[in-house]
Amino acid sequence: EAGVTQFPSHSVIEKGQTVTLRCDPISGHDNLYWYRRVMGKEIKFLLHFVKESKQDESGMPNNRFLAERTGGTYSTLKVQPAELEDSGVYFCASSLSGLSPLHFGNGTRLTVT
Amino acid sequence: GENVEQHPSTLSVQEGDSAVIKCTYSDSASNYFPWYKQELGKGPQLIIDIRSNVGEKKDQRIAVTLNKTAKHFSLHITETQPEDSAVYFCAPSGGSYIPTFGRGTSLIVHP
């Protein structure tokens, strides 16, 4: 089976610009998660979808971040406008059900200058 | 929310030695305990997991032990090899179904 794919793998943008990250989960995985890792720190939870519904977005840092999962398939995470502290690696993961292993993509490394 | 701590943050061993990484969590409702391995440029990948009704699980050179009373679980790697060098994360989850990741342990295996 195809794994979780993320696009782009790297993005360098200037402060104030907009960036959209995309995640294609494993087919059939209803659960989709976004996480972020800032250099040397823990992988922090951002939000969780079950199909197209946001189940938990308690980790979203502020209203500059908008996640969608139209149709319950792929998901996008938009950052607008980007700030310096948004730099980090954004990971997407999917799972078949709650309390089952997460399957991660390779991440998008975002650098805001 | 769940508080997760991993120790040590860095672990350096000689090839062939054993390595142990410990994860402590706070939520007594946690009942799923996985370990992930992250190699450079890739996303974390599950290497072993255990559920709350089991105390120990082994898969070749890798094992996980769980102490629910003390709220910690550990990753054991025996006969370490250079390809075991990576960052390892624990990520317990339970009632909220949201895995909470530790800060990671950088394992370095010297040939």
Short mmCIF file of C-alpha atoms in Angstrom, two decimals:
data_model
loop_
_atom_site.label_atom_id
_atom_site.label_comp_id
_atom_site.label_asym_id
_atom_site.label_seq_id
_atom_site.Cartn_x
_atom_site.Cartn_y
_atom_site.Cartn_z
CA GLU A 1 0.00 0.00 0.00
CA ALA A 2 1.13 3.55 -0.64
CA GLY A 3 2.24 5.34 2.50
CA VAL A 4 1.38 8.79 3.76
CA THR A 5 2.67 11.43 1.39
CA GLN A 6 3.31 15.08 2.15
CA PHE A 7 3.96 17.97 -0.18
CA PRO A 8 6.13 19.96 -0.41
CA SER A 9 9.08 18.38 1.35
CA HIS A 10 10.64 21.79 1.94
CA SER A 11 9.30 25.33 1.85
CA VAL A 12 11.13 28.59 2.45
CA ILE A 13 8.93 31.67 2.69
CA GLU A 14 9.20 35.18 4.02
CA LYS A 15 7.43 36.41 7.11
CA GLY A 16 3.93 37.51 6.19
CA GLN A 17 3.54 35.15 3.25
CA THR A 18 1.13 32.25 2.97
CA VAL A 19 2.00 28.57 2.72
CA THR A 20 -0.22 25.54 2.21
CA LEU A 21 0.94 22.08 3.16
CA ARG A 22 -0.75 18.98 1.81
CA CYS A 23 -1.09 15.48 3.22
CA ASP A 24 -2.42 12.39 1.49
CA PRO A 25 -3.15 9.69 4.08
CA ILE A 26 -3.20 5.96 3.51
CA SER A 27 -6.38 5.02 1.69
CA GLY A 28 -9.06 3.90 4.11
CA HIS A 29 -7.56 5.61 7.15
CA ASP A 30 -10.28 7.71 8.71
CA ASN A 31 -7.99 9.28 11.31
CA LEU A 32 -5.61 12.00 10.21
CA TYR A 33 -3.31 13.96 12.49
CA TRP A 34 -1.07 16.99 12.08
CA TYR A 35 1.96 17.39 14.31
CA ARG A 36 4.86 19.85 14.36
CA ARG A 37 8.41 19.48 15.59
CA VAL A 38 10.50 22.53 16.31
CA MET A 39 14.25 21.86 16.36
CA GLY A 40 15.27 19.67 19.29
CA LYS A 41 11.88 19.68 20.92
CA GLU A 42 8.99 17.29 21.19
CA ILE A 43 6.62 16.44 18.38
CA LYS A 44 3.64 18.59 19.28
CA PHE A 45 0.07 17.75 18.39
CA LEU A 46 -1.82 20.26 16.23
CA LEU A 47 -5.11 18.64 15.31
CA HIS A 48 -7.01 15.45 14.59
CA PHE A 49 -9.57 14.65 11.89
CA VAL A 50 -11.93 11.73 11.77
CA LYS A 51 -12.98 11.59 8.16
CA GLU A 52 -13.80 15.22 7.31
CA SER A 53 -14.62 16.30 10.86
CA LYS A 54 -12.20 18.06 13.19
CA GLN A 55 -12.25 15.98 16.36
CA ASP A 56 -9.67 17.93 18.29
CA GLU A 57 -7.88 21.11 17.29
CA SER A 58 -6.66 22.03 20.73
CA GLY A 59 -3.04 22.08 19.56
CA MET A 60 -3.49 24.70 16.85
CA PRO A 61 -1.37 27.65 18.00
CA ASN A 62 -3.62 30.45 16.76
CA ASN A 63 -6.04 31.52 14.05
CA ARG A 64 -3.24 31.93 11.51
CA PHE A 65 -3.43 28.16 11.05
CA LEU A 66 -6.31 26.61 9.12
CA ALA A 67 -6.67 22.90 8.43
CA GLU A 68 -9.18 21.26 6.15
CA ARG A 69 -10.00 17.77 5.02
CA THR A 70 -12.64 18.08 2.36
CA GLY A 71 -14.33 14.81 1.49
CA GLY A 72 -12.41 12.97 4.17
CA THR A 73 -9.45 12.22 1.92
CA TYR A 74 -6.42 14.50 1.70
CA SER A 75 -5.84 17.34 4.12
CA THR A 76 -4.31 20.79 3.83
CA LEU A 77 -2.77 22.99 6.48
CA LYS A 78 -2.54 26.67 5.63
CA VAL A 79 -0.46 29.18 7.52
CA GLN A 80 -1.43 32.78 6.83
CA PRO A 81 0.38 35.05 7.49
CA ALA A 82 3.49 33.09 8.43
CA GLU A 83 5.63 34.20 11.38
CA LEU A 84 9.22 33.30 12.23
CA GLU A 85 8.13 31.00 15.08
CA ASP A 86 6.15 28.86 12.62
CA SER A 87 9.39 27.35 11.33
CA GLY A 88 9.72 23.64 11.97
CA VAL A 89 8.89 20.27 10.49
CA TYR A 90 5.20 19.57 10.00
CA PHE A 91 4.23 15.93 10.07
CA CYS A 92 1.03 14.33 8.95
CA ALA A 93 0.02 10.89 10.17
CA SER A 94 -2.92 8.62 9.57
CA SER A 95 -4.34 5.60 11.36
CA LEU A 96 -7.05 3.06 10.84
CA SER A 97 -8.72 3.75 14.16
CA GLY A 98 -8.11 5.33 17.52
CA LEU A 99 -5.43 3.60 19.61
CA SER A 100 -3.80 2.05 16.54
CA PRO A 101 -0.33 2.82 15.17
CA LEU A 102 0.26 6.13 13.42
CA HIS A 103 1.69 6.05 9.91
CA PHE A 104 3.72 9.19 9.27
CA GLY A 105 4.68 11.03 6.16
CA ASN A 106 8.24 12.32 5.77
CA GLY A 107 7.20 15.79 6.83
CA THR A 108 7.38 19.28 5.36
CA ARG A 109 10.27 21.38 6.57
CA LEU A 110 9.02 24.97 6.77
CA THR A 111 11.46 27.82 7.11
CA VAL A 112 10.12 31.33 7.62
CA THR A 113 12.71 34.06 7.10
CA GLY B 1 -3.44 16.84 29.13
CA GLU B 2 -0.88 14.07 29.19
CA ASN B 3 2.64 14.86 30.37
CA VAL B 4 5.26 12.62 28.81
CA GLU B 5 8.93 12.53 29.70
CA GLN B 6 11.67 10.48 28.10
CA HIS B 7 15.07 9.68 29.51
CA PRO B 8 17.83 9.91 28.56
CA SER B 9 17.74 12.62 25.88
CA THR B 10 20.94 11.23 24.38
CA LEU B 11 22.35 7.72 24.63
CA SER B 12 25.71 6.69 23.24
CA VAL B 13 26.64 2.99 23.18
CA GLN B 14 29.15 0.68 21.55
CA GLU B 15 27.96 -1.74 18.91
CA GLY B 16 26.76 -4.92 20.59
CA ASP B 17 25.78 -3.22 23.84
CA SER B 18 22.21 -2.92 25.08
CA ALA B 19 20.23 0.32 25.18
CA VAL B 20 17.28 1.20 27.40
CA ILE B 21 15.04 4.25 27.03
CA LYS B 22 12.39 5.07 29.60
CA CYS B 23 9.11 6.92 29.11
CA THR B 24 7.04 8.29 31.98
CA TYR B 25 3.46 9.45 31.48
CA SER B 26 0.86 11.09 33.67
CA ASP B 27 -2.57 10.03 32.38
CA SER B 28 -3.74 6.91 34.19
CA ALA B 29 -6.29 6.37 31.39
CA SER B 30 -3.50 5.73 28.87
CA ASN B 31 -3.76 2.22 27.47
CA TYR B 32 -1.72 2.18 24.27
CA PHE B 33 2.07 2.51 24.43
CA PRO B 34 4.03 2.66 21.17
CA TRP B 35 7.66 3.42 20.37
CA TYR B 36 8.62 5.15 17.13
CA LYS B 37 12.00 5.39 15.41
CA GLN B 38 12.83 8.46 13.35
CA GLU B 39 15.70 8.39 10.90
CA LEU B 40 17.14 11.52 9.33
CA GLY B 41 14.84 13.09 6.78
CA LYS B 42 12.00 10.68 7.44
CA GLY B 43 8.90 10.58 9.57
CA PRO B 44 8.66 8.48 12.73
CA GLN B 45 7.99 4.80 12.15
CA LEU B 46 6.43 2.38 14.62
CA ILE B 47 8.89 -0.23 15.85
CA ILE B 48 6.97 -1.84 18.71
CA ASP B 49 3.89 -1.24 20.79
CA ILE B 50 2.14 -2.68 23.81
CA ARG B 51 -1.33 -2.43 25.25
CA SER B 52 -2.26 -2.07 28.89
CA ASN B 53 -3.25 -5.68 29.45
CA VAL B 54 0.27 -6.92 28.70
CA GLY B 55 3.42 -6.38 30.73
CA GLU B 56 6.08 -7.17 28.16
CA LYS B 57 6.40 -7.70 24.43
CA LYS B 58 9.41 -8.77 22.43
CA ASP B 59 10.26 -8.67 18.73
CA GLN B 60 13.73 -10.04 17.96
CA ARG B 61 16.24 -7.52 19.40
CA ILE B 62 13.57 -5.08 20.54
CA ALA B 63 11.36 -5.32 23.62
CA VAL B 64 8.96 -3.06 25.48
CA THR B 65 8.05 -3.39 29.16
CA LEU B 66 5.13 -1.66 30.83
CA ASN B 67 4.57 -0.75 34.45
CA LYS B 68 1.07 0.72 34.63
CA THR B 69 1.19 1.19 38.39
CA ALA B 70 4.26 3.39 38.16
CA LYS B 71 3.11 4.87 34.83
CA HIS B 72 6.19 4.19 32.80
CA PHE B 73 7.24 1.96 29.92
CA SER B 74 10.65 1.24 28.48
CA LEU B 75 12.23 0.35 25.16
CA HIS B 76 15.00 -2.24 25.27
CA ILE B 77 17.33 -2.83 22.34
CA THR B 78 19.84 -5.66 22.62
CA GLU B 79 22.94 -6.29 20.49
CA THR B 80 22.79 -2.76 19.10
CA GLN B 81 23.96 -2.14 15.54
CA PRO B 82 24.99 1.10 13.80
CA GLU B 83 21.69 1.10 11.89
CA ASP B 84 19.86 1.43 15.22
CA SER B 85 21.22 4.99 15.42
CA ALA B 86 18.19 7.28 15.24
CA VAL B 87 15.84 9.33 17.39
CA TYR B 88 13.32 7.29 19.36
CA PHE B 89 9.97 8.62 20.60
CA CYS B 90 7.40 7.22 22.97
CA ALA B 91 3.79 8.32 22.38
CA PRO B 92 1.27 7.00 24.90
CA SER B 93 -2.44 7.53 24.31
CA GLY B 94 -5.67 6.67 26.02
CA GLY B 95 -9.03 8.27 26.59
CA SER B 96 -8.49 11.20 24.22
CA TYR B 97 -7.02 8.99 21.45
CA ILE B 98 -4.41 11.69 20.86
CA PRO B 99 -0.88 10.29 21.09
CA THR B 100 1.37 12.61 23.10
CA PHE B 101 5.01 12.43 22.10
CA GLY B 102 8.02 12.68 24.34
CA ARG B 103 11.00 14.90 23.43
CA GLY B 104 12.83 12.01 21.86
CA THR B 105 16.03 10.14 22.64
CA SER B 106 18.94 10.35 20.27
CA LEU B 107 20.61 6.93 20.18
CA ILE B 108 24.12 6.77 18.79
CA VAL B 109 25.68 3.34 18.21
CA HIS B 110 29.43 3.46 17.66
CA PRO B 111 30.89 0.74 15.43
#
